Short mmCIF file of C-alpha atoms in Angstrom, two decimals:
data_model
loop_
_atom_site.label_atom_id
_atom_site.label_comp_id
_atom_site.label_asym_id
_atom_site.label_seq_id
_atom_site.Cartn_x
_atom_site.Cartn_y
_atom_site.Cartn_z
CA MET A 27 6.88 7.38 15.71
CA THR A 28 10.42 7.41 14.22
CA LEU A 29 10.03 8.98 10.83
CA HIS A 30 12.44 6.82 8.89
CA PHE A 31 13.61 3.27 8.02
CA ASP A 32 16.34 1.72 5.85
CA GLY A 33 15.14 0.52 2.49
CA PHE A 34 16.21 -0.17 -1.11
CA ARG A 35 15.64 2.73 -3.51
CA ARG A 36 14.57 1.52 -6.95
CA ASP A 37 15.22 3.17 -10.38
CA ASP A 38 11.56 4.19 -10.61
CA GLY A 39 11.73 6.02 -7.25
CA SER A 40 9.89 3.38 -5.22
CA VAL A 41 11.39 1.89 -2.05
CA GLY A 42 11.56 -1.76 -1.12
CA VAL A 43 11.92 -3.23 2.32
CA ARG A 44 13.24 -6.49 0.79
CA ASN A 45 15.51 -7.21 -2.16
CA HIS A 46 13.96 -10.31 -3.70
CA VAL A 47 14.67 -12.00 -6.99
CA LEU A 48 11.35 -13.29 -8.30
CA VAL A 49 10.81 -16.35 -10.43
CA MET A 50 7.22 -16.13 -11.72
CA SER A 51 5.29 -18.57 -13.85
CA VAL A 52 2.36 -16.79 -15.52
CA THR A 53 0.82 -19.98 -17.03
CA GLY A 54 0.01 -23.26 -15.30
CA LEU A 55 2.11 -25.23 -17.78
CA THR A 56 5.33 -23.80 -16.32
CA SER A 57 4.53 -23.78 -12.63
CA PRO A 58 6.53 -26.94 -11.81
CA THR A 59 9.44 -25.47 -13.78
CA ALA A 60 9.33 -22.26 -11.74
CA ARG A 61 9.42 -24.24 -8.54
CA ARG A 62 12.43 -26.26 -9.76
CA ILE A 63 14.29 -23.06 -10.55
CA GLY A 64 13.42 -21.73 -7.08
CA ARG A 65 14.80 -24.86 -5.43
CA ALA A 66 18.02 -24.58 -7.45
CA VAL A 67 18.53 -20.93 -6.51
CA PRO A 68 18.01 -20.68 -2.72
CA GLY A 69 16.86 -17.18 -1.83
CA ALA A 70 14.74 -16.62 -4.97
CA ARG A 71 11.02 -16.13 -4.39
CA VAL A 72 8.58 -18.13 -6.57
CA ILE A 73 5.05 -17.20 -7.64
CA THR A 74 2.89 -19.47 -9.81
CA THR A 75 -0.62 -19.53 -11.10
CA PRO A 76 -2.48 -22.65 -12.31
CA TYR A 77 -4.29 -20.58 -14.94
CA GLY A 78 -3.37 -19.23 -18.35
CA SER A 79 -5.38 -19.49 -21.54
CA GLY A 80 -9.14 -19.33 -21.36
CA LEU A 81 -9.65 -16.60 -18.78
CA LEU A 82 -12.35 -14.09 -19.65
CA GLY A 83 -13.16 -10.46 -18.91
CA ASP A 84 -12.48 -9.31 -15.37
CA ASP A 85 -10.63 -12.61 -14.57
CA ALA A 86 -8.18 -12.16 -17.46
CA ALA A 87 -7.62 -8.48 -16.47
CA LEU A 88 -7.13 -9.38 -12.83
CA GLN A 89 -4.61 -12.15 -13.58
CA ARG A 90 -2.48 -9.89 -15.72
CA ARG A 91 -2.75 -6.92 -13.38
CA ALA A 92 -1.79 -8.95 -10.30
CA LEU A 93 1.04 -10.86 -11.89
CA THR A 94 2.51 -7.70 -13.41
CA ALA A 95 2.19 -5.94 -10.04
CA PHE A 96 4.06 -8.76 -8.23
CA ALA A 97 7.00 -8.45 -10.60
CA ARG A 98 6.91 -4.61 -10.44
CA HIS A 99 6.70 -4.64 -6.63
CA PRO A 100 9.27 -2.45 -4.85
CA ASN A 101 10.36 -5.43 -2.71
CA VAL A 102 11.46 -7.18 -5.94
CA ALA A 103 14.92 -6.31 -7.25
CA ALA A 104 14.71 -8.42 -10.44
CA ALA A 105 12.29 -10.87 -12.07
CA LEU A 106 12.38 -13.86 -14.34
CA VAL A 107 8.99 -14.42 -16.06
CA ILE A 108 8.31 -17.81 -17.61
CA GLY A 109 5.25 -19.21 -19.35
CA GLY A 110 3.78 -21.26 -22.18
CA THR A 111 2.25 -18.39 -24.18
CA ALA A 112 4.80 -16.02 -25.79
CA PRO A 113 2.60 -12.89 -26.30
CA TYR A 114 1.36 -13.04 -22.69
CA VAL A 115 4.84 -13.57 -21.18
CA GLU A 116 6.30 -10.80 -23.31
CA ALA A 117 3.49 -8.37 -22.48
CA ILE A 118 4.04 -8.80 -18.74
CA ALA A 119 7.82 -8.58 -19.11
CA ASN A 120 7.51 -5.37 -21.12
CA ASP A 121 5.21 -3.81 -18.50
CA VAL A 122 7.68 -4.68 -15.76
CA ALA A 123 10.66 -3.34 -17.75
CA THR A 124 9.25 0.18 -17.50
CA THR A 125 10.32 0.21 -13.81
CA GLY A 126 13.97 -0.05 -14.88
CA LYS A 127 14.52 -3.27 -12.94
CA PRO A 128 16.23 -6.27 -14.56
CA ILE A 129 13.60 -8.51 -16.18
CA GLU A 130 14.02 -11.55 -18.41
CA ALA A 131 11.47 -13.86 -20.05
CA LEU A 132 11.50 -17.53 -20.99
CA VAL A 133 8.87 -19.28 -23.09
CA LEU A 134 8.39 -22.97 -23.68
CA ASP A 135 8.20 -22.32 -27.45
CA ASP A 136 11.70 -20.84 -27.44
CA CYS A 137 13.10 -23.88 -25.60
CA GLU A 138 11.67 -26.48 -27.98
CA HIS A 139 8.87 -27.16 -25.51
CA ASP A 140 11.39 -28.77 -23.15
CA ALA A 141 10.73 -27.92 -19.47
CA ILE A 142 14.24 -29.14 -18.56
CA THR A 143 15.77 -26.64 -20.96
CA VAL A 144 13.70 -23.88 -19.40
CA THR A 145 14.84 -25.08 -15.97
CA GLU A 146 18.51 -24.97 -16.97
CA ARG A 147 18.33 -21.54 -18.61
CA GLY A 148 16.15 -20.11 -15.88
CA THR A 149 18.44 -21.32 -13.14
CA ARG A 150 21.41 -19.56 -14.74
CA ILE A 151 19.39 -16.36 -15.20
CA ALA A 152 18.03 -16.36 -11.61
CA ALA A 153 21.47 -17.12 -10.18
CA ARG A 154 22.99 -14.12 -11.97
CA MET A 155 20.11 -11.90 -10.90
CA LEU A 156 20.50 -12.96 -7.27
CA ARG A 157 24.20 -12.21 -7.26
CA ASP A 158 23.66 -8.81 -8.89
CA ALA A 159 20.85 -7.98 -6.47
CA SER A 160 23.17 -8.68 -3.53
CA ARG A 161 25.18 -5.60 -4.47
CA ALA A 162 22.25 -3.31 -3.45
CA ARG A 163 22.57 -1.44 -0.19
CA ARG A 164 19.90 0.03 2.06
CA THR A 165 19.64 3.75 2.54
CA ARG A 166 17.74 5.90 5.06
CA VAL A 167 14.32 6.87 3.79
CA SER A 168 11.25 8.65 5.09
CA LEU A 169 8.37 6.74 6.67
CA ALA A 170 6.29 8.46 3.96
CA GLU A 171 7.72 5.85 1.56
CA LEU A 172 5.97 2.98 3.40
CA CYS A 173 2.75 1.29 2.26
CA VAL A 174 1.17 -0.98 4.85
CA GLY A 175 -1.45 -3.69 4.24
CA MET A 176 -3.69 -4.84 7.08
CA GLU A 177 -5.23 -8.31 7.46
CA CYS A 178 -6.96 -10.33 10.18
CA GLY A 179 -7.61 -14.09 10.24
CA ARG A 180 -9.01 -16.60 12.68
CA SER A 181 -10.05 -13.74 14.87
CA ASP A 182 -11.39 -13.89 18.40
CA PRO A 183 -12.49 -11.18 20.91
CA SER A 184 -8.90 -10.23 21.61
CA SER A 185 -8.50 -9.24 17.94
CA GLY A 186 -11.15 -6.54 18.06
CA LEU A 187 -10.31 -5.40 21.57
CA VAL A 188 -6.52 -5.21 21.33
CA SER A 189 -4.67 -6.46 18.21
CA ASN A 190 -6.68 -4.56 15.57
CA PRO A 191 -6.67 -1.23 17.49
CA LEU A 192 -2.87 -1.65 17.85
CA VAL A 193 -2.52 -2.00 14.09
CA GLY A 194 -4.84 0.97 13.71
CA SER A 195 -2.42 3.10 15.68
CA ILE A 196 0.41 2.15 13.23
CA VAL A 197 -1.79 2.99 10.29
CA ASP A 198 -2.61 6.42 11.72
CA ALA A 199 1.10 7.13 12.23
CA VAL A 200 2.07 6.04 8.70
CA VAL A 201 -0.75 8.02 7.07
CA GLU A 202 0.00 11.10 9.15
CA THR A 203 3.56 11.16 7.83
CA GLY A 204 2.38 10.90 4.20
CA GLY A 205 2.53 7.12 3.75
CA ARG A 206 -0.14 4.78 2.45
CA ALA A 207 -2.24 2.01 3.98
CA VAL A 208 -4.93 -0.39 2.73
CA PHE A 209 -7.22 -3.12 4.05
CA GLY A 210 -9.85 -5.28 2.40
CA GLU A 211 -12.09 -8.23 3.45
CA THR A 212 -15.25 -6.47 2.21
CA ILE A 213 -17.70 -8.90 3.75
CA GLU A 214 -16.17 -8.09 7.16
CA TRP A 215 -17.34 -4.48 6.84
CA LEU A 216 -20.92 -5.77 6.90
CA GLY A 217 -22.79 -4.20 9.83
CA ALA A 218 -20.07 -1.56 10.25
CA GLU A 219 -20.11 -0.05 6.76
CA HIS A 220 -21.88 3.03 8.02
CA LEU A 221 -18.97 3.74 10.35
CA LEU A 222 -16.50 3.46 7.48
CA ALA A 223 -18.68 5.64 5.27
CA ARG A 224 -18.62 8.40 7.93
CA ARG A 225 -14.83 8.50 7.51
CA ALA A 226 -14.99 8.81 3.72
CA SER A 227 -13.21 11.78 2.23
CA ASP A 228 -16.21 12.63 0.11
CA ASP A 229 -19.70 11.40 -0.79
CA SER A 230 -18.51 9.30 -3.78
CA VAL A 231 -16.15 7.31 -1.52
CA ALA A 232 -18.90 6.82 1.06
CA ARG A 233 -21.22 5.51 -1.67
CA ALA A 234 -18.50 3.18 -2.98
CA ILE A 235 -18.08 1.68 0.52
CA ARG A 236 -21.79 1.00 0.97
CA GLU A 237 -22.14 -0.43 -2.60
CA ALA A 238 -19.18 -2.74 -2.15
CA VAL A 239 -20.73 -4.30 0.93
CA LEU A 240 -24.16 -4.57 -0.68
CA ARG A 241 -22.68 -6.36 -3.73
CA ARG A 242 -20.99 -8.96 -1.46
CA GLU A 243 -24.16 -9.44 0.60
CA ARG A 244 -26.27 -9.90 -2.55
CA ALA A 245 -23.75 -12.36 -4.02
CA SER A 246 -23.98 -14.40 -0.82
CA VAL A 247 -27.81 -14.46 -0.96
CA ASP A 248 -27.84 -15.27 -4.67
CA ALA A 249 -25.49 -18.19 -4.01
CA GLY A 250 -27.74 -19.48 -1.24
CA ILE A 251 -25.10 -18.80 1.42
CA ASP A 252 -26.36 -17.99 4.93
CA LEU A 253 -23.75 -15.74 6.52
CA VAL A 254 -24.95 -16.90 9.92
CA GLY A 255 -22.56 -19.77 10.77
CA ASN A 256 -20.40 -19.05 7.73
CA ASN A 257 -19.00 -15.68 8.81
CA PRO A 258 -18.08 -15.79 11.61
CA GLY A 259 -16.84 -19.27 10.81
CA PRO A 260 -16.75 -22.21 13.18
CA THR A 261 -13.27 -21.28 14.42
CA ASN A 262 -14.34 -17.68 15.17
CA VAL A 263 -17.50 -18.89 16.97
CA ALA A 264 -15.54 -21.39 19.05
CA ALA A 265 -13.13 -18.57 19.98
CA GLY A 266 -16.01 -16.35 21.22
CA LEU A 267 -17.36 -14.27 18.28
CA SER A 268 -21.15 -14.45 17.87
CA THR A 269 -22.24 -12.36 14.85
CA ILE A 270 -20.87 -10.81 11.64
CA GLU A 271 -21.52 -7.40 13.15
CA GLU A 272 -19.40 -8.15 16.16
CA LYS A 273 -16.63 -9.51 13.94
CA SER A 274 -16.88 -6.51 11.59
CA LEU A 275 -16.66 -3.98 14.41
CA GLY A 276 -13.40 -5.59 15.48
CA ALA A 277 -12.09 -5.99 11.94
CA ILE A 278 -12.43 -2.35 10.89
CA ALA A 279 -10.49 -1.24 14.01
CA LYS A 280 -7.29 -2.23 12.18
CA GLY A 281 -7.93 0.73 9.83
CA GLY A 282 -7.28 3.32 12.56
CA ARG A 283 -9.04 6.68 12.44
CA ALA A 284 -7.69 8.39 9.31
CA PRO A 285 -9.99 9.55 6.53
CA ILE A 286 -10.66 6.97 3.85
CA ARG A 287 -9.44 8.32 0.47
CA GLY A 288 -10.99 5.73 -1.83
CA VAL A 289 -12.07 2.16 -2.62
CA VAL A 290 -9.82 0.16 -5.01
CA GLY A 291 -10.26 -3.15 -6.69
CA ILE A 292 -8.12 -6.26 -6.14
CA ALA A 293 -4.51 -5.59 -7.06
CA GLU A 294 -5.22 -2.04 -8.15
CA PRO A 295 -2.52 0.50 -7.28
CA LEU A 296 -3.30 3.05 -4.63
CA PRO A 297 -3.64 6.46 -6.27
CA GLY A 298 -1.84 8.49 -3.62
CA ALA A 299 -1.04 8.95 0.04
CA GLY A 300 -3.55 8.05 2.73
CA LEU A 301 -5.83 5.18 3.76
CA TYR A 302 -7.73 3.08 1.22
CA LEU A 303 -10.19 0.18 1.30
CA MET A 304 -9.91 -2.75 -1.13
CA ASP A 305 -13.10 -4.40 -2.33
CA ALA A 306 -11.84 -7.97 -2.16
CA PRO A 307 -12.50 -11.46 -0.80
CA ALA A 308 -11.96 -12.06 2.92
CA TYR A 309 -10.03 -15.36 2.64
CA ALA A 310 -6.48 -14.59 3.79
CA PRO A 311 -4.47 -15.90 0.81
CA GLU A 312 -6.57 -13.95 -1.69
CA SER A 313 -6.87 -10.91 0.50
CA VAL A 314 -3.16 -10.62 1.30
CA GLY A 315 -2.28 -11.26 -2.35
CA GLY A 316 -4.46 -8.33 -3.37
CA LEU A 317 -2.95 -6.02 -0.74
CA VAL A 318 0.64 -6.86 -1.82
CA ALA A 319 -0.21 -6.51 -5.51
CA SER A 320 -1.51 -3.00 -4.72
CA GLY A 321 1.91 -2.08 -3.38
CA ALA A 322 1.95 -3.02 0.33
CA GLN A 323 5.62 -3.51 1.28
CA ILE A 324 4.65 -4.83 4.75
CA VAL A 325 1.50 -6.60 5.98
CA LEU A 326 0.29 -6.34 9.58
CA PHE A 327 -1.72 -9.55 10.18
CA THR A 328 -3.64 -9.98 13.38
CA THR A 329 -5.00 -13.28 14.63
CA GLY A 330 -6.78 -14.64 17.64
CA VAL A 331 -6.16 -18.38 17.81
CA GLY A 332 -3.43 -18.42 15.11
CA ASN A 333 -3.01 -18.24 11.36
CA SER A 334 0.30 -19.11 9.69
CA PHE A 335 -0.33 -17.64 6.20
CA VAL A 336 2.10 -14.95 5.09
CA SER A 337 3.04 -13.23 1.84
CA GLY A 338 6.20 -14.37 0.07
CA ILE A 339 7.05 -10.88 -1.23
CA ALA A 340 6.00 -8.67 1.66
CA PRO A 341 7.20 -9.45 5.19
CA THR A 342 4.09 -10.23 7.22
CA ILE A 343 4.10 -9.27 10.88
CA LYS A 344 1.87 -11.66 12.91
CA ILE A 345 0.21 -10.11 15.95
CA SER A 346 -1.99 -11.71 18.60
CA ALA A 347 -3.35 -10.61 22.02
CA ASN A 348 -4.73 -14.08 22.88
CA PRO A 349 -2.68 -15.31 25.88
CA ILE A 350 -3.05 -19.02 24.93
CA ALA A 351 -2.05 -18.46 21.34
CA ALA A 352 0.83 -16.18 22.34
CA GLY A 353 2.22 -18.86 24.62
CA ARG A 354 1.76 -21.67 22.09
CA LEU A 355 2.79 -20.03 18.79
CA ARG A 356 6.11 -18.47 19.80
CA GLU A 357 7.74 -19.19 16.43
CA GLN A 358 4.75 -17.90 14.44
CA LEU A 359 3.83 -14.66 16.20
CA ASP A 360 6.08 -11.64 15.73
CA PHE A 361 4.33 -9.50 18.35
CA ASP A 362 2.70 -10.65 21.58
CA ALA A 363 0.02 -8.19 22.79
CA SER A 364 -1.43 -10.53 25.41
CA ASP A 365 -0.16 -8.29 28.22
CA VAL A 366 -2.60 -5.64 27.02
CA PHE A 367 -5.46 -8.15 26.97
CA ALA A 368 -4.53 -9.07 30.57
CA ARG A 369 -4.52 -5.34 31.50
CA LYS A 370 -0.90 -5.38 32.55
CA VAL A 371 0.22 -2.90 29.87
CA SER A 372 -1.55 0.00 28.22
CA LEU A 373 -2.57 0.04 24.60
CA ALA A 374 -0.35 3.09 24.05
CA ASP A 375 2.72 1.39 25.48
CA ALA A 376 2.14 -1.71 23.34
CA ALA A 377 1.65 0.50 20.28
CA ALA A 378 5.07 2.11 20.85
CA ARG A 379 6.64 -1.40 20.97
CA LEU A 380 4.81 -2.50 17.81
CA GLN A 381 6.05 0.62 16.02
CA ASP A 382 9.63 -0.38 16.81
CA VAL A 383 8.94 -3.91 15.45
CA VAL A 384 7.48 -2.51 12.21
CA LEU A 385 10.45 -0.26 11.62
CA ASP A 386 12.92 -3.07 12.41
CA VAL A 387 11.22 -5.38 9.90
CA ALA A 388 11.11 -2.59 7.31
CA SER A 389 14.84 -2.18 7.79
CA GLY A 390 15.64 -5.84 7.39
CA THR A 391 14.80 -7.89 10.51
CA LEU A 392 13.17 -11.18 9.46
CA THR A 393 9.65 -12.20 10.49
CA TRP A 394 8.99 -15.72 11.64
CA GLY A 395 7.13 -16.36 8.33
CA GLU A 396 10.29 -15.47 6.44
CA VAL A 397 12.52 -17.58 8.68
CA LEU A 398 10.25 -20.61 8.24
CA ASP A 399 9.61 -19.92 4.51
CA GLU A 400 5.83 -19.91 4.93
CA GLY A 401 5.32 -17.32 2.19
CA GLU A 402 3.03 -17.53 -0.80
CA ASP A 403 1.29 -14.99 -3.03
CA VAL A 404 -2.06 -15.80 -4.59
CA VAL A 405 -4.10 -14.31 -7.44
CA SER A 406 -7.93 -14.41 -7.08
CA ARG A 407 -10.33 -15.99 -9.57
CA LEU A 408 -13.77 -14.48 -10.11
CA GLY A 409 -15.75 -16.56 -12.60
CA ALA A 410 -15.95 -19.06 -15.46
CA ALA A 411 -13.23 -19.76 -18.05
CA LEU A 412 -13.34 -21.02 -21.63
#
């Protein structure tokens, strides 16, 4: 694999594959305002959350950790943080400022509780940020600077047989050069957790893998959820998957063969080079949001019958080996691996082509999700609120 791509070097030493200006509402009161600013400044990315006051414990920590991580993300050149609670807005803005990137904050209280005033001021700020960000230039950097997130959604047999092993080959190449990679969807390790545990770098990591799966399984039982018929879901079953074990064996193939260095929580930063697992929900918007908040600059997203969800911050490369989906979803899929499924091309040859696509996207080529503005970034919720 070519050992370099062209990215944006940030003041804190990180490297972005995009140069976004982010408008982020950290409280639900200001979400419509953030969207208005985004519409007024084409090219700005918008992230909102419907929550704010009243979050407790792990939920409160997760919201702050994920929102801060989105603004600190290497694909973000500058960020405008708005909200209805001054201490919260200022705390996030101060955390982001440590990266050295331009960051400004707006609070309803400072604008006489007038959302229109926030919109006007925010539009001017975001417009200036976007113009300043456009002065940045890409430079050649090592593949070791790349962090890849892996996701699968609406899977079918072609996912486990072809698409996920293809992604696994990319992961192996990135990790081998000193880069980072992470995948989650804990419930989709069920039945294959022993295989992941065998790849753990030490006993503590193996134990963390098994415990993460057991917690999700127990939570399902405690909630009265029968995983039979729920995961795989109706779409997976109609596409040809029969059991959670069959789905899991295909799902973990996207993690390649590298040793697993650790298990992280949702939106937790990866502690170093190598492959990591994220103990996180399987639903694509939550899962992808967690991967991106942990630092993934690119997401490799495999699908069987089709899944249009992509991140707004991290370009998301959609991959399918399903011949019907590949013929139907030409403006949604970035890589067609159906020739491998049809045994016309080898997995190794397709992997070489996919590597070229990944490097092209890392260097600036747009994905279909970016062209069609499908992107969104979501923060998980875990429990009750006040």
